[in-house]
PDB file of C-alpha atoms in Angstrom:
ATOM      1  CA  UNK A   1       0.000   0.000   0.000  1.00  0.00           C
ATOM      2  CA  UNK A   2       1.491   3.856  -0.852  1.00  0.00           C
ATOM      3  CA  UNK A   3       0.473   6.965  -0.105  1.00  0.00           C
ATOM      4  CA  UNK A   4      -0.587   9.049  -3.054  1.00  0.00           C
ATOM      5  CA  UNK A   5       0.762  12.402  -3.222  1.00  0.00           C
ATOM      6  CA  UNK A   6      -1.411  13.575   0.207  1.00  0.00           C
ATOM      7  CA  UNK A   7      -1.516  14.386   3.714  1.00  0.00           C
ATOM      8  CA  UNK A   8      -4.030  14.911   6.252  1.00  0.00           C
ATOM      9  CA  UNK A   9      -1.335  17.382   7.849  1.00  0.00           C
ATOM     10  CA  UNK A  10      -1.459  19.518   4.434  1.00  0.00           C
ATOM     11  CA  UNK A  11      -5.460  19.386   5.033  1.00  0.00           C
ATOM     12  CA  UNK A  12      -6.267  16.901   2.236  1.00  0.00           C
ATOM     13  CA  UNK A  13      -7.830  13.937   2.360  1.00  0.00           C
ATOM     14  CA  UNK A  14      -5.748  11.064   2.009  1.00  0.00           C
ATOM     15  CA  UNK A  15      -5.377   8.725  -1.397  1.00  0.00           C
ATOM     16  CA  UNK A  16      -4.074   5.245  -1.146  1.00  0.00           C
ATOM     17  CA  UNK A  17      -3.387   3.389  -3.848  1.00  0.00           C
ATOM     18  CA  UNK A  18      -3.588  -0.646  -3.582  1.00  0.00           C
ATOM     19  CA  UNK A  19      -2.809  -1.909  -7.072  1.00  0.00           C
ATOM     20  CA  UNK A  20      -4.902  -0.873  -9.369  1.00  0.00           C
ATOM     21  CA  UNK A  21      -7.443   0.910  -7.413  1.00  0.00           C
ATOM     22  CA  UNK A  22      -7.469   4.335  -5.366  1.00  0.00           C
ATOM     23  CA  UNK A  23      -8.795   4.582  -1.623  1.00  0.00           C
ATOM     24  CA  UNK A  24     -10.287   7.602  -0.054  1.00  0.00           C
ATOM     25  CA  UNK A  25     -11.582   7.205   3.266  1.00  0.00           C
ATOM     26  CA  UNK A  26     -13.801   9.679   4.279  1.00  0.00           C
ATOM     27  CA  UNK A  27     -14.225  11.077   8.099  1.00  0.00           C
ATOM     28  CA  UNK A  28     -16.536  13.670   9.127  1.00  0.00           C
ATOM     29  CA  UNK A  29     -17.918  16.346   7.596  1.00  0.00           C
ATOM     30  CA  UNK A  30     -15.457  18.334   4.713  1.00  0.00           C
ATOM     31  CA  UNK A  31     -15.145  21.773   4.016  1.00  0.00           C
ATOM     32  CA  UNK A  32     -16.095  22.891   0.545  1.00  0.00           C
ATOM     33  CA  UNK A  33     -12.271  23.938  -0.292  1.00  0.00           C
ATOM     34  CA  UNK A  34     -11.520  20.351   1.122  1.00  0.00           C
ATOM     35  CA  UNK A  35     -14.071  18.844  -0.763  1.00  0.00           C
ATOM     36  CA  UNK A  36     -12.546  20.570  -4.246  1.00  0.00           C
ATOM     37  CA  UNK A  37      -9.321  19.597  -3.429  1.00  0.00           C
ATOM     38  CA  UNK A  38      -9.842  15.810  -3.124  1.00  0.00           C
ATOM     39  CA  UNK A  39     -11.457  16.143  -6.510  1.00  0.00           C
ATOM     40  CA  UNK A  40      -8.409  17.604  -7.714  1.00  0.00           C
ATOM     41  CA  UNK A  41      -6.183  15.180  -6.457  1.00  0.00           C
ATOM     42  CA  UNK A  42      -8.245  12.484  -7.206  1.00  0.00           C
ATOM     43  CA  UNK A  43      -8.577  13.140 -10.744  1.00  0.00           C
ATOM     44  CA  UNK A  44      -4.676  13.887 -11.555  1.00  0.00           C
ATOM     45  CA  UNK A  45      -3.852  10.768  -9.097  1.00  0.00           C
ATOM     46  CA  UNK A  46      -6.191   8.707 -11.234  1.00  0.00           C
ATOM     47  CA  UNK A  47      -4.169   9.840 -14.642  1.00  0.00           C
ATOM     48  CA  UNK A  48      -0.804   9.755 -13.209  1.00  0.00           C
ATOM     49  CA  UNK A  49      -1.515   6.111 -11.508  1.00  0.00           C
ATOM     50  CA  UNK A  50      -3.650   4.826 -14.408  1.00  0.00           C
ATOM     51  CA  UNK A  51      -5.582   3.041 -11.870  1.00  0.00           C
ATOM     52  CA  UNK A  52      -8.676   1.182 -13.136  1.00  0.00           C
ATOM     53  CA  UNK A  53     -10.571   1.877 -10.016  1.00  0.00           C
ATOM     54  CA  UNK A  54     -11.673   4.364  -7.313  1.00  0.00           C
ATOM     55  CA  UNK A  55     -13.519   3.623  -3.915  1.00  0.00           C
ATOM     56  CA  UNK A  56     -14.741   6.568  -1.814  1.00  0.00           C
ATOM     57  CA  UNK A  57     -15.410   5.034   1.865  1.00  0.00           C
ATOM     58  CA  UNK A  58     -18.136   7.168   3.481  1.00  0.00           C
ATOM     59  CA  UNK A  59     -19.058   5.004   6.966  1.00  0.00           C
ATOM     60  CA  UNK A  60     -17.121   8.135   8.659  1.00  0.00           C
ATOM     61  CA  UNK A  61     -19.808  10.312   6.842  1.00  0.00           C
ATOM     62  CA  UNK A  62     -22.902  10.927   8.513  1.00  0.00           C
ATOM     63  CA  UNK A  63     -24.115  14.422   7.090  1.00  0.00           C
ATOM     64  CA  UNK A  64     -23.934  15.107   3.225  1.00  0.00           C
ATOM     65  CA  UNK A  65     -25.194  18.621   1.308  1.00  0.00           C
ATOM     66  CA  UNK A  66     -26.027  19.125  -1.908  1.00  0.00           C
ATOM     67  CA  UNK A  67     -22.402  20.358  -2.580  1.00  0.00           C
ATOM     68  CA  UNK A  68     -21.135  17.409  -1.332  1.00  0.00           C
ATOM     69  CA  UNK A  69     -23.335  15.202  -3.680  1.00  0.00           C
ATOM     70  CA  UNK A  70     -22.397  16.854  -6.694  1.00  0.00           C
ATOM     71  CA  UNK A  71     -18.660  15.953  -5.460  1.00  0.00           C
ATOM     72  CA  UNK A  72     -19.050  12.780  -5.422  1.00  0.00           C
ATOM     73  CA  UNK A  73     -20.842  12.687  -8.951  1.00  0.00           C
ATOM     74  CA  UNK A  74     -18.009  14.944 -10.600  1.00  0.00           C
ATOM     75  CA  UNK A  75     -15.227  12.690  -8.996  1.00  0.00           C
ATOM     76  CA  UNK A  76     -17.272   9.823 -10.633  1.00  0.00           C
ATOM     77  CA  UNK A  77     -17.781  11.457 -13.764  1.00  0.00           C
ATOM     78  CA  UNK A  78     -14.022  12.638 -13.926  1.00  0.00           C
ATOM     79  CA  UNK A  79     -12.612   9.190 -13.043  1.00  0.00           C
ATOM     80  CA  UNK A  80     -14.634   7.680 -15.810  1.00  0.00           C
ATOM     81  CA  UNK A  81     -13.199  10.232 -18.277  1.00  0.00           C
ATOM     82  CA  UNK A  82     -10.186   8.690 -17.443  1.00  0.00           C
ATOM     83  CA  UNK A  83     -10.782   4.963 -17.876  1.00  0.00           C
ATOM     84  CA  UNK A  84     -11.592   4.169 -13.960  1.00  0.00           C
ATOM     85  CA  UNK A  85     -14.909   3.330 -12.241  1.00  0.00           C
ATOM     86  CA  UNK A  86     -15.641   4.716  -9.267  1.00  0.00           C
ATOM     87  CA  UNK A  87     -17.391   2.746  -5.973  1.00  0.00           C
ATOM     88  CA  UNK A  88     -18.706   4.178  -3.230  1.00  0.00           C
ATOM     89  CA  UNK A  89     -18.662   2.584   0.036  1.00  0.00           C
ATOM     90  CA  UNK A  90     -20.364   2.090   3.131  1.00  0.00           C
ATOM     91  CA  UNK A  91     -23.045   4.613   2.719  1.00  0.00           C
ATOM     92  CA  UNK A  92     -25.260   5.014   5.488  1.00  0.00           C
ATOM     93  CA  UNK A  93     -28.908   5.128   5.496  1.00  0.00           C
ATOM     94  CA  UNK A  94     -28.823   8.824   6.697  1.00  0.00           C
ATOM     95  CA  UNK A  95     -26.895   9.782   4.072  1.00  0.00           C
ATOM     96  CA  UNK A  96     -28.701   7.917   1.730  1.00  0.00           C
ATOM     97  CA  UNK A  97     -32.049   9.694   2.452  1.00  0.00           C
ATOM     98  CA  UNK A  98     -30.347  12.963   2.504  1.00  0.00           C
ATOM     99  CA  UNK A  99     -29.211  12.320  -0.915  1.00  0.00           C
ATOM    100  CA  UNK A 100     -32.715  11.398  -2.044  1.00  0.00           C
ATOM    101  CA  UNK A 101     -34.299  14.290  -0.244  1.00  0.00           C
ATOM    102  CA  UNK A 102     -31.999  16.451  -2.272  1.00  0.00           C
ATOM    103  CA  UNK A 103     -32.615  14.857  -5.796  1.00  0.00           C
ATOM    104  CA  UNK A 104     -29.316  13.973  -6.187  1.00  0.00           C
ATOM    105  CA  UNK A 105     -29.401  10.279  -7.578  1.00  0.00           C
ATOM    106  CA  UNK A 106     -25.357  10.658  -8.436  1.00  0.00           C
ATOM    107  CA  UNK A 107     -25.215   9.138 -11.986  1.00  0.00           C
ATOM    108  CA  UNK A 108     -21.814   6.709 -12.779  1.00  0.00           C
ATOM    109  CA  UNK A 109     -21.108   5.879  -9.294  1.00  0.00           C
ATOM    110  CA  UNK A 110     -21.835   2.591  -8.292  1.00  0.00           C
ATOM    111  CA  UNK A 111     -22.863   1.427  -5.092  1.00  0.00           C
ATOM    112  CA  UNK A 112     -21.430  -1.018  -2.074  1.00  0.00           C
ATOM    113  CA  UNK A 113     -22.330  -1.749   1.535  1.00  0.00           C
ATOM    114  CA  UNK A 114     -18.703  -2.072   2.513  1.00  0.00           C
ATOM    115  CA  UNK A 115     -15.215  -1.191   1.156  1.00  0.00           C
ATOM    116  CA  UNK A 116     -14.356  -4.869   0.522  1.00  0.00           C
ATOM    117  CA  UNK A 117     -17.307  -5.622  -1.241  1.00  0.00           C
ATOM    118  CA  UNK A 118     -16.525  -2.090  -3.341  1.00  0.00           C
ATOM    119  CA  UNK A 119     -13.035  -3.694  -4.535  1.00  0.00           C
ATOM    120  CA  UNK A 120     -15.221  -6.945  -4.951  1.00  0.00           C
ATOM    121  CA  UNK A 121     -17.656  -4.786  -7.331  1.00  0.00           C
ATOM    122  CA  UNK A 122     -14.224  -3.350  -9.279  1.00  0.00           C
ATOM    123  CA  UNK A 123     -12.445  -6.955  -9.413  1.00  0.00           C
ATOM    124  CA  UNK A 124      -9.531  -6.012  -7.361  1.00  0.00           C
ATOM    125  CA  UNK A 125     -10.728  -8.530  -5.017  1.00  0.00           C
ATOM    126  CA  UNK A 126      -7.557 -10.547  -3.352  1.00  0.00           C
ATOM    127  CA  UNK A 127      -5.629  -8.871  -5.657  1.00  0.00           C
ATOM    128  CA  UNK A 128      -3.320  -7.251  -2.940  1.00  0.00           C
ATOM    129  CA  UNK A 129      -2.905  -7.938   0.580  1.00  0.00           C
ATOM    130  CA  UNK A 130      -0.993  -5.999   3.429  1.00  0.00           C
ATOM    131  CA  UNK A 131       0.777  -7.820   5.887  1.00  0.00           C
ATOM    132  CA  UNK A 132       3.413  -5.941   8.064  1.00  0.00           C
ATOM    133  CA  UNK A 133       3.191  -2.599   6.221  1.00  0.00           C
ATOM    134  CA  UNK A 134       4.562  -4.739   2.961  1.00  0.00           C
ATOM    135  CA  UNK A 135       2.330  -5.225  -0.140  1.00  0.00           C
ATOM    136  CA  UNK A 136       2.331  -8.451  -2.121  1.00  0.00           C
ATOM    137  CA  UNK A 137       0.274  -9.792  -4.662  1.00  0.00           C
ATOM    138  CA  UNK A 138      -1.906 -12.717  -3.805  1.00  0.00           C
ATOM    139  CA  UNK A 139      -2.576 -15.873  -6.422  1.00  0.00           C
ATOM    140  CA  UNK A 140      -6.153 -16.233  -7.259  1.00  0.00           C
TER     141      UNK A 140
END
């Protein structure tokens, strides 16, 4: 697993990489300029990687806005521009209503109840496993 390019200390939102996929675990609410600026580093992390993959955690969410929403769908919408699909993970039912309430049905972005079923959904399943800060790859 490697960092990609962020910090939480630089007040960014962190993106891992695990082989071919991008992981971006999200915890509490985000400011707007923070919210921007994952999208930003999302999208040139995605063309610099060439991952085929991106999976947005959000069990550490439990308010979304509007703003927020159309986020996620331009991350989504971005990612696909550049050849990766984009999973998001761990939604709860709060947020979920919230996002209906608001009309935002967040077109290209797939849906999972966890983050392991998310790299299930993109097929990165097994394909890299950490074990003592190392990364290897796993036979199927």
């Amino acid at each position: 697993m490697s960092a990609v390019f962020t910090s939480p200390h630089e007040g960014r939102v962190p993106v891992l990489k695990l082989g071919g996929v991008l992981l971006v675990t999200l915890q509490g609410d985000l400011h707007d300029g923070t919210a921007e600026q994952l999208q930003q580093d999302i999208g040139e992390t995605v063309a610099a990687s060439r991952v085929s993959g991106v999976v947005i955690d959000l069990s550490g969410v439990e308010i979304i806005d509007s703003f927020m929403g159309r986020v996620l769908s331009d991350i989504a919408a971005q990612s696909r521009l550049l050849a990766a699909e984009t999973v998001v993970a761990g939604m709860r039912p709060a947020v979920a209503i919230t996002l209906v309430e608001l009309g935002l049905t967040l077109p290209g972005l797939r849906t999972a109840l966890s983050t392991e079923e998310a790299m299930r959904v993109l097929g990165a399943e097994a394909a890299y496993v950490v074990r003592g800060g190392h990364e290897r790859r796993e036979r199927p």
